[in-house]
Amino acid sequence: MRIGLTSGDIAKSNNDAILFLTQEQLKAFKKSSKPVLYDLVEDSLEQLSFKGKLGDIEVVPTKLGRVIVTGLGKEEKLTVETLRRAAHVALRTTSKMKIKAISAAVPDVSLTEKETVRALSDGFRLSNYEFDQHKSEKDSKYNRVAEVKIHINKLNKELEKTLLYSKVSCDATNLTRDLQTEDGDVINSEYLAKFAQKLAKSHKLKLKLLNRAKLKKEGLNLILGVGQGSRFEPHLIILEYNGDKRSKEKTAIVGKGITYDTGGLDIKVRWMADMQMDMSGAAIVLATIKAAAELKLKKNIIAVAPVVENAVGQSAQKPGCIVKSYSGKTVEIGNTDAEGRLALADALAYVNKNYKPTRMIDLATLTGAVVVALGHNRAGAWSTDEEMMFKLKAAAETSGDLIWEMPLEDDYEEYLKSKKADTNNISSYRTFMGLAGSTTAALFLRKFVKDTPWAHIDIAGAGMFEKRRFYRPPNGTGFGVRLLLDYFNQK
Ligand code: BES
Ligand code: ZN
Ligand code: ZN
């Protein structure tokens, strides 16, 4: 989809047009700021008893074409999220009417022009997505809108930059959604390894790829153990982007890449059919480093993804076995379905030791417990570093990829004790939904990060959901890409 800015008169454009209105504007416009389109629709809106609530929409035919009047709700409640949602509502109506090109009047609201333009563009782009490549009936395919022209008062370079940022970050989000939702036999660990190779080439990134033989040689036995029942070869992907050669700072973003999670021999009794999305973390870090390179962000980033399938079969890892991790710590595999933390533990320890990042952030569809705690709107976030948490929260607010801070409760570490090894991979308290199950998973990971400032984001809820919520489609949501990009894009 092309989205462009123009200072041209919207009344003179040949396109149908979107007009966003707050409830207050509907009642009384300040004379000076009354948009041209408003005169054309005022009487009709009265007859239609249009209230202007968020979600309200009316298509009004006028002598200058159709005007899609879209409510923004109350001004005092208006945020960038309101605009993203309203843009989604308008775009879906546009698409249903099979309109290919549309103009939109930028609303006059109490946000900066930059915030307004970005929010509208993000809302349009994130909404103009559907996972419909496997639908054969033409009618059941989504009608993508090809072009939006946003009409503003005065053009400037800063706003053009904002639009580019929106395009690159939303394209990366939509790419993540495709990778998440597609069949796990297609997006398998070998596919993702090849994907990383292509990305390294096209975006001039440094790549280190550890295949099965190299994982064995280096002793990343936790990753190997998770993958030993699969016909696909496991890999550890490490991609480097150096956008600031003068800085010693470098952040590792580490994504869980379980391309399918059957649970292993502790086979899943629920939710298995969604487990092609258990590589969401890997998809996010790959798409994020791609976008960071395209945007030429002035940051040094290492994208890390253990990509491996948790399968069942005669060679699958057995519950109760003991594995020596890359860090040297031995792990009793109390449950083969707690595989994400195993793969991540080796990945975190390996990158920490060999790349010496100044910070690490991991993203993972790690626990059902976080879905119970927070639902699908927010990811759970744990951190050993206050400043990282503060910056992540700020990025959550600007991007709309919301997080909620959770505690690294030291006292619960004893839940992970093992009688046979240095640690167990599950808590011994599994009664009543697992007793702080998402926190014990975070505490397990903390054992492998040493002193490096670290944050862990559990996206089991926010990353995937069967229901559409405004501009977030069902299945893979792409949550996390725009969060990370906004985090890196901070001053
Ligand atoms: N991939 C799952 C977590 C998950 C559940 C993601 C639902 C998305 C939706 C993870 O590997 C898992 O199975 N976790 C177990 C851990 C348990 C065995 C300690 C869980 O949450 O039940
Ligand atoms: Zn699992
Ligand atoms: Zn899993």
Short mmCIF file of C-alpha atoms and ligand atoms in Angstrom, two decimals:
data_model
loop_
_atom_site.label_atom_id
_atom_site.label_comp_id
_atom_site.label_asym_id
_atom_site.label_seq_id
_atom_site.Cartn_x
_atom_site.Cartn_y
_atom_site.Cartn_z
CA MET A 1 0.00 0.00 0.00
CA ARG A 2 1.24 3.45 -0.83
CA ILE A 3 0.61 6.19 1.72
CA GLY A 4 1.56 9.72 0.77
CA LEU A 5 1.22 13.22 2.11
CA THR A 6 -0.26 16.10 0.18
CA SER A 7 -1.12 19.69 0.96
CA GLY A 8 -3.66 19.74 -1.86
CA ASP A 9 -7.28 20.70 -1.30
CA ILE A 10 -9.19 17.54 -0.38
CA ALA A 11 -12.36 18.90 -1.93
CA LYS A 12 -10.56 18.99 -5.26
CA SER A 13 -9.23 15.45 -5.06
CA ASN A 14 -10.96 12.90 -7.29
CA ASN A 15 -10.94 10.30 -4.56
CA ASP A 16 -13.61 9.37 -2.10
CA ALA A 17 -12.50 10.75 1.27
CA ILE A 18 -12.27 9.89 4.94
CA LEU A 19 -13.29 12.53 7.47
CA PHE A 20 -12.39 11.88 11.12
CA LEU A 21 -14.47 13.71 13.73
CA THR A 22 -14.40 13.87 17.51
CA GLN A 23 -17.70 14.07 19.41
CA GLU A 24 -16.96 17.68 20.34
CA GLN A 25 -16.24 18.68 16.74
CA LEU A 26 -19.56 17.18 15.74
CA LYS A 27 -21.37 19.49 18.15
CA ALA A 28 -19.51 22.70 17.44
CA PHE A 29 -16.60 23.43 15.19
CA LYS A 30 -14.44 26.38 15.93
CA LYS A 31 -15.24 28.47 12.85
CA SER A 32 -11.65 28.65 11.68
CA SER A 33 -10.83 24.98 11.80
CA LYS A 34 -13.95 23.67 10.13
CA PRO A 35 -12.87 21.25 7.42
CA VAL A 36 -14.25 21.69 3.91
CA LEU A 37 -15.77 18.26 3.82
CA TYR A 38 -17.80 18.94 6.93
CA ASP A 39 -20.25 21.31 5.22
CA LEU A 40 -21.06 18.59 2.72
CA VAL A 41 -22.05 16.03 5.33
CA GLU A 42 -23.39 18.10 8.22
CA ASP A 43 -27.10 17.74 7.40
CA SER A 44 -26.86 14.06 6.57
CA LEU A 45 -25.06 13.32 9.83
CA GLU A 46 -27.85 14.97 11.75
CA GLN A 47 -30.46 12.85 9.96
CA LEU A 48 -28.41 9.71 10.52
CA SER A 49 -28.02 10.68 14.19
CA PHE A 50 -24.29 10.03 13.91
CA LYS A 51 -22.74 10.31 17.36
CA GLY A 52 -19.03 10.29 16.55
CA LYS A 53 -18.13 7.56 18.99
CA LEU A 54 -15.02 5.53 18.29
CA GLY A 55 -16.20 2.76 15.98
CA ASP A 56 -19.11 4.80 14.53
CA ILE A 57 -18.92 5.14 10.79
CA GLU A 58 -21.21 6.50 8.04
CA VAL A 59 -20.73 6.67 4.29
CA VAL A 60 -22.31 9.86 2.98
CA PRO A 61 -22.70 10.40 -0.78
CA THR A 62 -21.99 14.03 -1.74
CA LYS A 63 -21.57 15.96 -4.96
CA LEU A 64 -17.79 15.60 -4.54
CA GLY A 65 -17.85 11.84 -4.02
CA ARG A 66 -18.44 9.64 -1.03
CA VAL A 67 -17.30 10.81 2.40
CA ILE A 68 -16.55 8.13 4.97
CA VAL A 69 -17.24 9.86 8.26
CA THR A 70 -15.39 8.14 11.11
CA GLY A 71 -15.90 8.82 14.80
CA LEU A 72 -12.96 9.49 17.12
CA GLY A 73 -14.92 9.59 20.38
CA LYS A 74 -14.30 12.17 23.10
CA GLU A 75 -11.38 14.53 22.61
CA GLU A 76 -10.18 14.19 26.22
CA LYS A 77 -9.80 10.44 25.81
CA LEU A 78 -8.06 10.62 22.45
CA THR A 79 -4.63 8.98 22.16
CA VAL A 80 -2.52 7.58 19.34
CA GLU A 81 -4.28 4.25 19.95
CA THR A 82 -7.64 5.95 19.25
CA LEU A 83 -6.32 7.14 15.89
CA ARG A 84 -4.91 3.73 14.97
CA ARG A 85 -8.26 2.14 15.77
CA ALA A 86 -10.26 4.77 13.88
CA ALA A 87 -7.94 4.40 10.87
CA HIS A 88 -8.61 0.67 11.01
CA VAL A 89 -12.39 1.17 11.07
CA ALA A 90 -12.21 3.56 8.09
CA LEU A 91 -9.85 1.31 6.13
CA ARG A 92 -12.00 -1.78 6.54
CA THR A 93 -15.05 0.13 5.28
CA THR A 94 -13.03 1.43 2.33
CA SER A 95 -11.91 -2.09 1.54
CA LYS A 96 -15.41 -3.58 1.83
CA MET A 97 -16.59 -1.01 -0.70
CA LYS A 98 -13.75 -2.19 -2.97
CA ILE A 99 -12.32 1.34 -3.11
CA LYS A 100 -8.69 1.15 -4.20
CA ALA A 101 -7.53 4.73 -3.59
CA ILE A 102 -8.77 7.08 -0.91
CA SER A 103 -7.98 10.50 0.53
CA ALA A 104 -8.01 11.23 4.25
CA ALA A 105 -8.24 14.61 5.94
CA VAL A 106 -5.81 14.77 8.84
CA PRO A 107 -7.92 15.42 11.98
CA ASP A 108 -7.30 18.51 14.05
CA VAL A 109 -6.70 16.95 17.48
CA SER A 110 -4.54 17.65 20.51
CA LEU A 111 -1.61 15.49 19.42
CA THR A 112 1.39 16.65 17.42
CA GLU A 113 1.09 16.41 13.65
CA LYS A 114 3.86 13.84 13.72
CA GLU A 115 2.02 11.63 16.20
CA THR A 116 -1.22 12.03 14.25
CA VAL A 117 0.29 11.14 10.89
CA ARG A 118 2.17 8.14 12.27
CA ALA A 119 -0.85 6.79 14.11
CA LEU A 120 -3.07 7.05 11.03
CA SER A 121 -0.47 5.49 8.77
CA ASP A 122 0.21 2.66 11.25
CA GLY A 123 -3.53 2.04 11.64
CA PHE A 124 -4.05 1.87 7.85
CA ARG A 125 -1.04 -0.36 7.24
CA LEU A 126 -1.60 -2.78 10.12
CA SER A 127 -5.28 -3.06 9.22
CA ASN A 128 -4.68 -3.63 5.50
CA TYR A 129 -3.46 -7.16 6.21
CA GLU A 130 -5.14 -10.51 6.00
CA PHE A 131 -3.70 -14.02 6.02
CA ASP A 132 -5.66 -15.06 2.91
CA GLN A 133 -3.07 -16.68 0.68
CA HIS A 134 -4.63 -20.11 1.18
CA LYS A 135 -8.18 -19.01 0.33
CA SER A 136 -9.06 -20.06 -3.20
CA GLU A 137 -12.41 -18.27 -3.53
CA LYS A 138 -11.86 -14.78 -4.82
CA ASP A 139 -14.78 -13.41 -2.84
CA SER A 140 -13.41 -14.60 0.46
CA LYS A 141 -10.18 -12.75 -0.20
CA TYR A 142 -9.65 -9.39 1.42
CA ASN A 143 -9.74 -6.39 -0.90
CA ARG A 144 -6.55 -4.56 -0.20
CA VAL A 145 -6.56 -0.81 -0.44
CA ALA A 146 -3.75 0.30 -2.77
CA GLU A 147 -3.35 3.97 -1.93
CA VAL A 148 -4.09 6.50 0.80
CA LYS A 149 -3.39 10.20 0.46
CA ILE A 150 -3.22 12.04 3.74
CA HIS A 151 -4.12 15.71 3.36
CA ILE A 152 -2.20 18.01 5.71
CA ASN A 153 -1.75 21.76 5.93
CA LYS A 154 1.94 22.01 5.11
CA LEU A 155 4.41 19.44 3.86
CA ASN A 156 7.71 18.96 5.64
CA LYS A 157 10.67 16.57 5.61
CA GLU A 158 10.12 15.41 9.19
CA LEU A 159 6.67 14.09 8.32
CA GLU A 160 8.02 12.27 5.27
CA LYS A 161 10.51 10.55 7.57
CA THR A 162 7.69 9.62 9.92
CA LEU A 163 5.79 8.03 7.04
CA LEU A 164 8.84 6.00 6.03
CA TYR A 165 9.33 4.81 9.61
CA SER A 166 5.68 3.78 9.68
CA LYS A 167 6.00 1.89 6.39
CA VAL A 168 9.15 -0.03 7.31
CA SER A 169 7.99 -0.90 10.83
CA CYS A 170 4.52 -1.99 9.72
CA ASP A 171 5.85 -4.02 6.77
CA ALA A 172 8.14 -5.82 9.24
CA THR A 173 5.14 -6.42 11.50
CA ASN A 174 3.13 -7.86 8.62
CA LEU A 175 6.06 -10.05 7.59
CA THR A 176 6.20 -11.36 11.15
CA ARG A 177 2.47 -12.14 11.02
CA ASP A 178 2.97 -14.18 7.84
CA LEU A 179 5.87 -16.16 9.31
CA GLN A 180 3.96 -16.78 12.54
CA THR A 181 0.70 -17.93 11.03
CA GLU A 182 2.01 -20.07 8.15
CA ASP A 183 2.21 -23.87 8.54
CA GLY A 184 4.95 -25.11 10.86
CA ASP A 185 6.09 -27.72 8.33
CA VAL A 186 6.69 -24.88 5.84
CA ILE A 187 8.29 -22.39 8.23
CA ASN A 188 10.50 -25.08 9.75
CA SER A 189 13.93 -24.60 11.35
CA GLU A 190 15.76 -25.12 8.04
CA TYR A 191 13.51 -22.59 6.31
CA LEU A 192 14.27 -19.97 8.96
CA ALA A 193 18.00 -20.66 8.70
CA LYS A 194 17.81 -20.06 4.93
CA PHE A 195 15.66 -17.00 5.54
CA ALA A 196 18.43 -15.59 7.76
CA GLN A 197 21.03 -16.31 5.06
CA LYS A 198 18.98 -14.39 2.49
CA LEU A 199 18.50 -11.53 4.93
CA ALA A 200 22.23 -11.36 5.64
CA LYS A 201 22.89 -11.08 1.92
CA SER A 202 20.18 -8.59 1.01
CA HIS A 203 20.76 -6.32 4.02
CA LYS A 204 24.53 -6.69 4.44
CA LEU A 205 24.32 -8.21 7.90
CA LYS A 206 26.97 -10.40 9.48
CA LEU A 207 25.68 -13.93 9.97
CA LYS A 208 26.76 -16.81 12.14
CA LEU A 209 24.75 -19.98 11.68
CA LEU A 210 25.29 -22.96 13.94
CA ASN A 211 23.88 -26.17 12.44
CA ARG A 212 23.51 -29.48 14.29
CA ALA A 213 27.21 -30.40 14.00
CA LYS A 214 28.32 -26.98 15.24
CA LEU A 215 25.79 -26.93 18.05
CA LYS A 216 27.21 -30.29 19.13
CA LYS A 217 30.81 -29.13 18.90
CA GLU A 218 30.09 -26.00 20.94
CA GLY A 219 27.99 -27.90 23.49
CA LEU A 220 24.60 -26.22 23.05
CA ASN A 221 22.97 -29.39 24.29
CA LEU A 222 19.74 -27.80 25.49
CA ILE A 223 18.89 -26.69 21.94
CA LEU A 224 19.91 -30.09 20.57
CA GLY A 225 17.85 -31.91 23.19
CA VAL A 226 14.68 -30.02 22.27
CA GLY A 227 15.25 -30.82 18.57
CA GLN A 228 16.36 -34.41 18.78
CA GLY A 229 12.95 -35.85 17.89
CA SER A 230 12.53 -33.71 14.77
CA ARG A 231 13.29 -34.48 11.13
CA PHE A 232 14.29 -30.82 10.66
CA GLU A 233 17.80 -29.72 11.57
CA PRO A 234 17.99 -27.25 14.48
CA HIS A 235 20.05 -24.06 14.10
CA LEU A 236 21.18 -21.10 16.11
CA ILE A 237 20.91 -17.93 14.03
CA ILE A 238 23.01 -14.88 14.94
CA LEU A 239 22.73 -11.76 12.76
CA GLU A 240 24.60 -8.53 13.44
CA TYR A 241 23.70 -5.01 12.40
CA ASN A 242 26.17 -2.25 13.25
CA GLY A 243 24.45 1.09 12.79
CA ASP A 244 26.74 2.99 15.15
CA LYS A 245 30.36 2.05 14.70
CA ARG A 246 31.53 4.62 17.27
CA SER A 247 29.48 3.17 20.09
CA LYS A 248 30.41 0.18 22.22
CA GLU A 249 26.77 -0.38 23.11
CA LYS A 250 25.14 -3.40 21.50
CA THR A 251 21.83 -4.97 22.30
CA ALA A 252 21.07 -8.62 21.67
CA ILE A 253 17.44 -9.37 20.85
CA VAL A 254 16.81 -13.06 21.34
CA GLY A 255 13.65 -14.76 20.04
CA LYS A 256 12.21 -18.17 20.87
CA GLY A 257 12.03 -20.09 17.61
CA ILE A 258 10.15 -23.32 18.28
CA THR A 259 8.79 -23.91 14.78
CA TYR A 260 6.22 -26.34 16.18
CA ASP A 261 5.61 -27.24 19.81
CA THR A 262 3.87 -30.60 20.19
CA GLY A 263 4.95 -30.56 23.83
CA GLY A 264 7.33 -33.41 23.07
CA LEU A 265 6.69 -36.66 24.98
CA ASP A 266 4.81 -34.54 27.53
CA ILE A 267 2.43 -34.12 24.64
CA LYS A 268 0.09 -31.16 24.63
CA VAL A 269 -3.52 -31.84 25.52
CA ARG A 270 -4.70 -28.35 24.54
CA TRP A 271 -3.68 -25.51 22.23
CA MET A 272 -1.45 -27.72 20.08
CA ALA A 273 -3.04 -26.58 16.81
CA ASP A 274 -1.74 -23.04 17.43
CA MET A 275 1.82 -24.12 18.04
CA GLN A 276 3.18 -23.25 14.59
CA MET A 277 3.25 -19.75 16.15
CA ASP A 278 5.72 -20.83 18.84
CA MET A 279 8.48 -19.31 16.70
CA SER A 280 6.97 -15.82 17.06
CA GLY A 281 10.00 -14.55 18.98
CA ALA A 282 12.36 -15.65 16.20
CA ALA A 283 10.16 -14.02 13.54
CA ILE A 284 10.12 -10.79 15.54
CA VAL A 285 13.90 -10.50 15.96
CA LEU A 286 14.53 -11.32 12.29
CA ALA A 287 11.96 -8.79 11.07
CA THR A 288 13.21 -6.17 13.55
CA ILE A 289 16.84 -6.34 12.47
CA LYS A 290 15.69 -6.18 8.85
CA ALA A 291 13.70 -3.03 9.58
CA ALA A 292 16.52 -1.50 11.66
CA ALA A 293 18.88 -1.95 8.70
CA GLU A 294 16.36 -0.47 6.25
CA LEU A 295 15.81 2.52 8.51
CA LYS A 296 19.56 2.83 9.12
CA LEU A 297 18.95 3.15 12.85
CA LYS A 298 22.03 4.37 14.72
CA LYS A 299 22.20 1.34 17.00
CA ASN A 300 24.19 -1.87 17.19
CA ILE A 301 21.86 -4.85 17.26
CA ILE A 302 22.40 -8.62 17.37
CA ALA A 303 19.38 -10.72 16.44
CA VAL A 304 19.56 -14.22 17.88
CA ALA A 305 17.16 -17.11 17.32
CA PRO A 306 17.41 -20.76 18.28
CA VAL A 307 15.19 -22.35 15.63
CA VAL A 308 14.14 -25.89 16.45
CA GLU A 309 11.07 -28.13 16.43
CA ASN A 310 9.76 -29.83 19.58
CA ALA A 311 8.50 -33.09 18.08
CA VAL A 312 7.49 -36.52 19.33
CA GLY A 313 9.00 -39.82 18.19
CA GLN A 314 11.30 -42.59 19.31
CA SER A 315 14.33 -40.30 19.40
CA ALA A 316 12.56 -37.48 21.25
CA GLN A 317 14.07 -36.30 24.53
CA LYS A 318 12.60 -38.05 27.55
CA PRO A 319 11.14 -36.40 30.65
CA GLY A 320 13.43 -36.96 33.61
CA CYS A 321 16.69 -36.88 31.66
CA ILE A 322 19.57 -34.59 32.56
CA VAL A 323 21.27 -32.32 30.02
CA LYS A 324 24.46 -30.31 30.36
CA SER A 325 23.78 -26.80 29.07
CA TYR A 326 26.21 -24.54 27.18
CA SER A 327 26.74 -22.54 30.39
CA GLY A 328 27.91 -25.69 32.19
CA LYS A 329 24.84 -25.89 34.42
CA THR A 330 23.05 -29.23 34.30
CA VAL A 331 19.29 -29.22 33.76
CA GLU A 332 16.79 -31.91 34.70
CA ILE A 333 14.10 -31.98 32.03
CA GLY A 334 11.09 -32.17 34.33
CA ASN A 335 8.76 -31.55 31.43
CA THR A 336 9.52 -31.62 27.70
CA ASP A 337 6.80 -29.03 27.07
CA ALA A 338 8.85 -26.38 28.90
CA GLU A 339 11.18 -26.39 25.86
CA GLY A 340 11.27 -22.68 25.03
CA ARG A 341 13.24 -21.78 28.12
CA LEU A 342 15.73 -24.56 27.30
CA ALA A 343 16.41 -23.28 23.79
CA LEU A 344 16.58 -19.69 25.05
CA ALA A 345 18.90 -20.56 27.95
CA ASP A 346 21.55 -21.88 25.57
CA ALA A 347 21.05 -19.01 23.12
CA LEU A 348 21.33 -16.35 25.85
CA ALA A 349 24.41 -17.95 27.42
CA TYR A 350 26.12 -18.41 24.05
CA VAL A 351 25.57 -14.85 22.85
CA ASN A 352 26.44 -13.38 26.23
CA LYS A 353 29.77 -15.20 26.29
CA ASN A 354 30.82 -14.86 22.65
CA TYR A 355 29.40 -11.46 21.66
CA LYS A 356 29.44 -9.63 25.00
CA PRO A 357 26.33 -7.53 24.39
CA THR A 358 25.76 -4.61 26.76
CA ARG A 359 22.07 -5.57 27.03
CA MET A 360 19.85 -8.50 26.15
CA ILE A 361 16.11 -8.61 25.50
CA ASP A 362 14.36 -11.88 24.81
CA LEU A 363 10.87 -12.36 23.41
CA ALA A 364 9.08 -15.66 23.70
CA THR A 365 5.68 -17.35 23.54
CA LEU A 366 6.86 -18.90 26.76
CA THR A 367 3.99 -19.76 29.10
CA GLY A 368 0.27 -20.36 29.18
CA ALA A 369 0.42 -18.78 32.64
CA VAL A 370 1.03 -15.29 31.21
CA VAL A 371 -2.14 -15.62 29.13
CA VAL A 372 -4.06 -16.45 32.31
CA ALA A 373 -2.51 -13.46 34.10
CA LEU A 374 -2.73 -10.75 31.42
CA GLY A 375 -4.88 -12.00 28.54
CA HIS A 376 -4.03 -10.87 25.03
CA ASN A 377 -3.68 -7.09 25.29
CA ARG A 378 -0.39 -6.96 27.13
CA ALA A 379 2.79 -8.98 27.23
CA GLY A 380 4.41 -9.72 30.59
CA ALA A 381 7.81 -8.07 31.07
CA TRP A 382 10.55 -8.87 33.57
CA SER A 383 13.89 -7.10 33.85
CA THR A 384 17.03 -6.98 35.95
CA ASP A 385 17.53 -3.37 34.87
CA GLU A 386 15.30 -0.42 35.77
CA GLU A 387 16.33 1.79 32.89
CA MET A 388 15.59 -0.92 30.33
CA MET A 389 12.17 -1.47 31.84
CA PHE A 390 11.48 2.27 31.80
CA LYS A 391 12.44 2.56 28.14
CA LEU A 392 10.48 -0.52 27.16
CA LYS A 393 7.40 0.90 28.87
CA ALA A 394 7.83 4.17 26.98
CA ALA A 395 8.15 2.27 23.68
CA ALA A 396 5.04 0.27 24.58
CA GLU A 397 3.04 3.49 24.92
CA THR A 398 4.15 4.96 21.57
CA SER A 399 3.83 1.71 19.61
CA GLY A 400 0.68 0.33 21.24
CA ASP A 401 2.47 -3.00 21.82
CA LEU A 402 1.64 -2.89 25.51
CA ILE A 403 3.61 -4.56 28.31
CA TRP A 404 3.04 -5.00 32.03
CA GLU A 405 5.89 -5.22 34.51
CA MET A 406 6.10 -8.49 36.42
CA PRO A 407 8.33 -9.32 39.38
CA LEU A 408 11.54 -11.37 39.38
CA GLU A 409 10.58 -12.79 42.76
CA ASP A 410 13.83 -14.20 44.20
CA ASP A 411 12.01 -16.35 46.74
CA TYR A 412 10.40 -18.42 43.99
CA GLU A 413 13.72 -19.59 42.62
CA GLU A 414 13.64 -22.51 45.02
CA TYR A 415 10.62 -23.86 43.10
CA LEU A 416 13.09 -24.78 40.35
CA LYS A 417 15.31 -26.97 42.55
CA SER A 418 16.20 -30.41 41.23
CA LYS A 419 17.26 -33.44 43.28
CA LYS A 420 19.51 -34.69 40.50
CA ALA A 421 20.80 -31.63 38.61
CA ASP A 422 21.71 -27.94 39.10
CA THR A 423 18.17 -26.92 38.20
CA ASN A 424 14.89 -28.30 36.93
CA ASN A 425 13.24 -26.74 33.88
CA ILE A 426 9.85 -26.67 35.61
CA SER A 427 8.61 -25.59 38.98
CA SER A 428 7.82 -28.28 41.51
CA TYR A 429 4.60 -26.42 42.30
CA ARG A 430 2.36 -27.34 39.40
CA THR A 431 -0.91 -27.36 41.31
CA PHE A 432 -3.46 -24.64 40.57
CA MET A 433 -2.23 -23.41 37.16
CA GLY A 434 1.42 -23.66 38.19
CA LEU A 435 1.89 -20.99 40.88
CA ALA A 436 3.45 -17.93 39.21
CA GLY A 437 4.30 -20.08 36.20
CA SER A 438 5.42 -17.20 33.97
CA THR A 439 7.67 -15.80 36.72
CA THR A 440 9.35 -19.15 37.41
CA ALA A 441 10.04 -19.39 33.65
CA ALA A 442 11.65 -15.93 33.81
CA LEU A 443 13.69 -16.98 36.86
CA PHE A 444 14.90 -20.03 34.97
CA LEU A 445 16.15 -17.80 32.12
CA ARG A 446 17.85 -15.42 34.58
CA LYS A 447 20.19 -18.26 35.58
CA PHE A 448 21.76 -18.00 32.11
CA VAL A 449 22.31 -14.24 31.66
CA LYS A 450 24.95 -13.54 34.33
CA ASP A 451 25.36 -9.79 35.02
CA THR A 452 24.35 -8.47 31.63
CA PRO A 453 21.29 -6.19 31.95
CA TRP A 454 18.41 -8.24 30.61
CA ALA A 455 14.70 -8.04 29.92
CA HIS A 456 12.33 -10.87 29.15
CA ILE A 457 9.02 -10.38 27.35
CA ASP A 458 6.50 -13.23 27.42
CA ILE A 459 4.27 -12.80 24.36
CA ALA A 460 2.25 -16.03 24.62
CA GLY A 461 -0.91 -13.90 24.92
CA ALA A 462 -0.12 -10.70 23.02
CA GLY A 463 1.69 -12.41 20.16
CA MET A 464 -1.15 -14.67 19.09
CA PHE A 465 -4.92 -14.77 19.44
CA GLU A 466 -7.78 -16.32 17.50
CA LYS A 467 -9.87 -13.16 17.54
CA ARG A 468 -9.38 -9.92 15.59
CA ARG A 469 -8.93 -6.82 17.78
CA PHE A 470 -9.08 -3.66 15.65
CA TYR A 471 -5.90 -3.54 13.56
CA ARG A 472 -4.55 -6.75 15.06
CA PRO A 473 -5.58 -9.71 12.91
CA PRO A 474 -6.45 -13.15 14.26
CA ASN A 475 -3.55 -15.62 14.71
CA GLY A 476 -0.03 -14.07 14.57
CA THR A 477 -0.31 -10.41 15.62
CA GLY A 478 3.22 -9.23 14.87
CA PHE A 479 3.33 -7.83 18.41
CA GLY A 480 6.87 -6.90 19.46
CA VAL A 481 8.40 -5.59 16.23
CA ARG A 482 7.17 -2.03 16.64
CA LEU A 483 7.86 -2.22 20.39
CA LEU A 484 11.52 -3.04 19.73
CA LEU A 485 11.88 -0.50 16.93
CA ASP A 486 10.42 2.26 19.09
CA TYR A 487 12.76 1.16 21.89
CA PHE A 488 15.77 1.44 19.58
CA ASN A 489 14.50 4.66 18.05
CA GLN A 490 14.53 6.48 21.41
CA LYS A 491 17.13 9.17 21.99
N1 BES B 1 4.68 -22.68 23.83
C1 BES B 1 4.17 -22.98 25.11
C2 BES B 1 3.47 -21.80 25.79
C3 BES B 1 2.23 -21.27 25.11
C4 BES B 1 0.99 -21.67 25.55
C5 BES B 1 2.31 -20.33 24.12
C6 BES B 1 -0.13 -21.15 24.97
C7 BES B 1 1.18 -19.81 23.54
C8 BES B 1 -0.05 -20.21 23.97
C9 BES B 1 5.30 -23.44 26.05
O1 BES B 1 6.34 -24.11 25.45
C10 BES B 1 4.68 -24.37 27.05
O2 BES B 1 4.19 -25.37 26.65
N2 BES B 1 4.73 -23.99 28.33
C11 BES B 1 4.18 -24.77 29.36
C12 BES B 1 5.15 -24.77 30.51
C13 BES B 1 4.87 -25.79 31.56
C14 BES B 1 5.11 -27.20 31.03
C15 BES B 1 5.75 -25.53 32.75
C16 BES B 1 2.85 -24.16 29.81
O3 BES B 1 2.74 -22.94 29.80
O4 BES B 1 1.93 -24.91 30.09
ZN ZN B 2 5.98 -26.21 25.23
ZN ZN B 3 6.67 -23.62 23.43
#
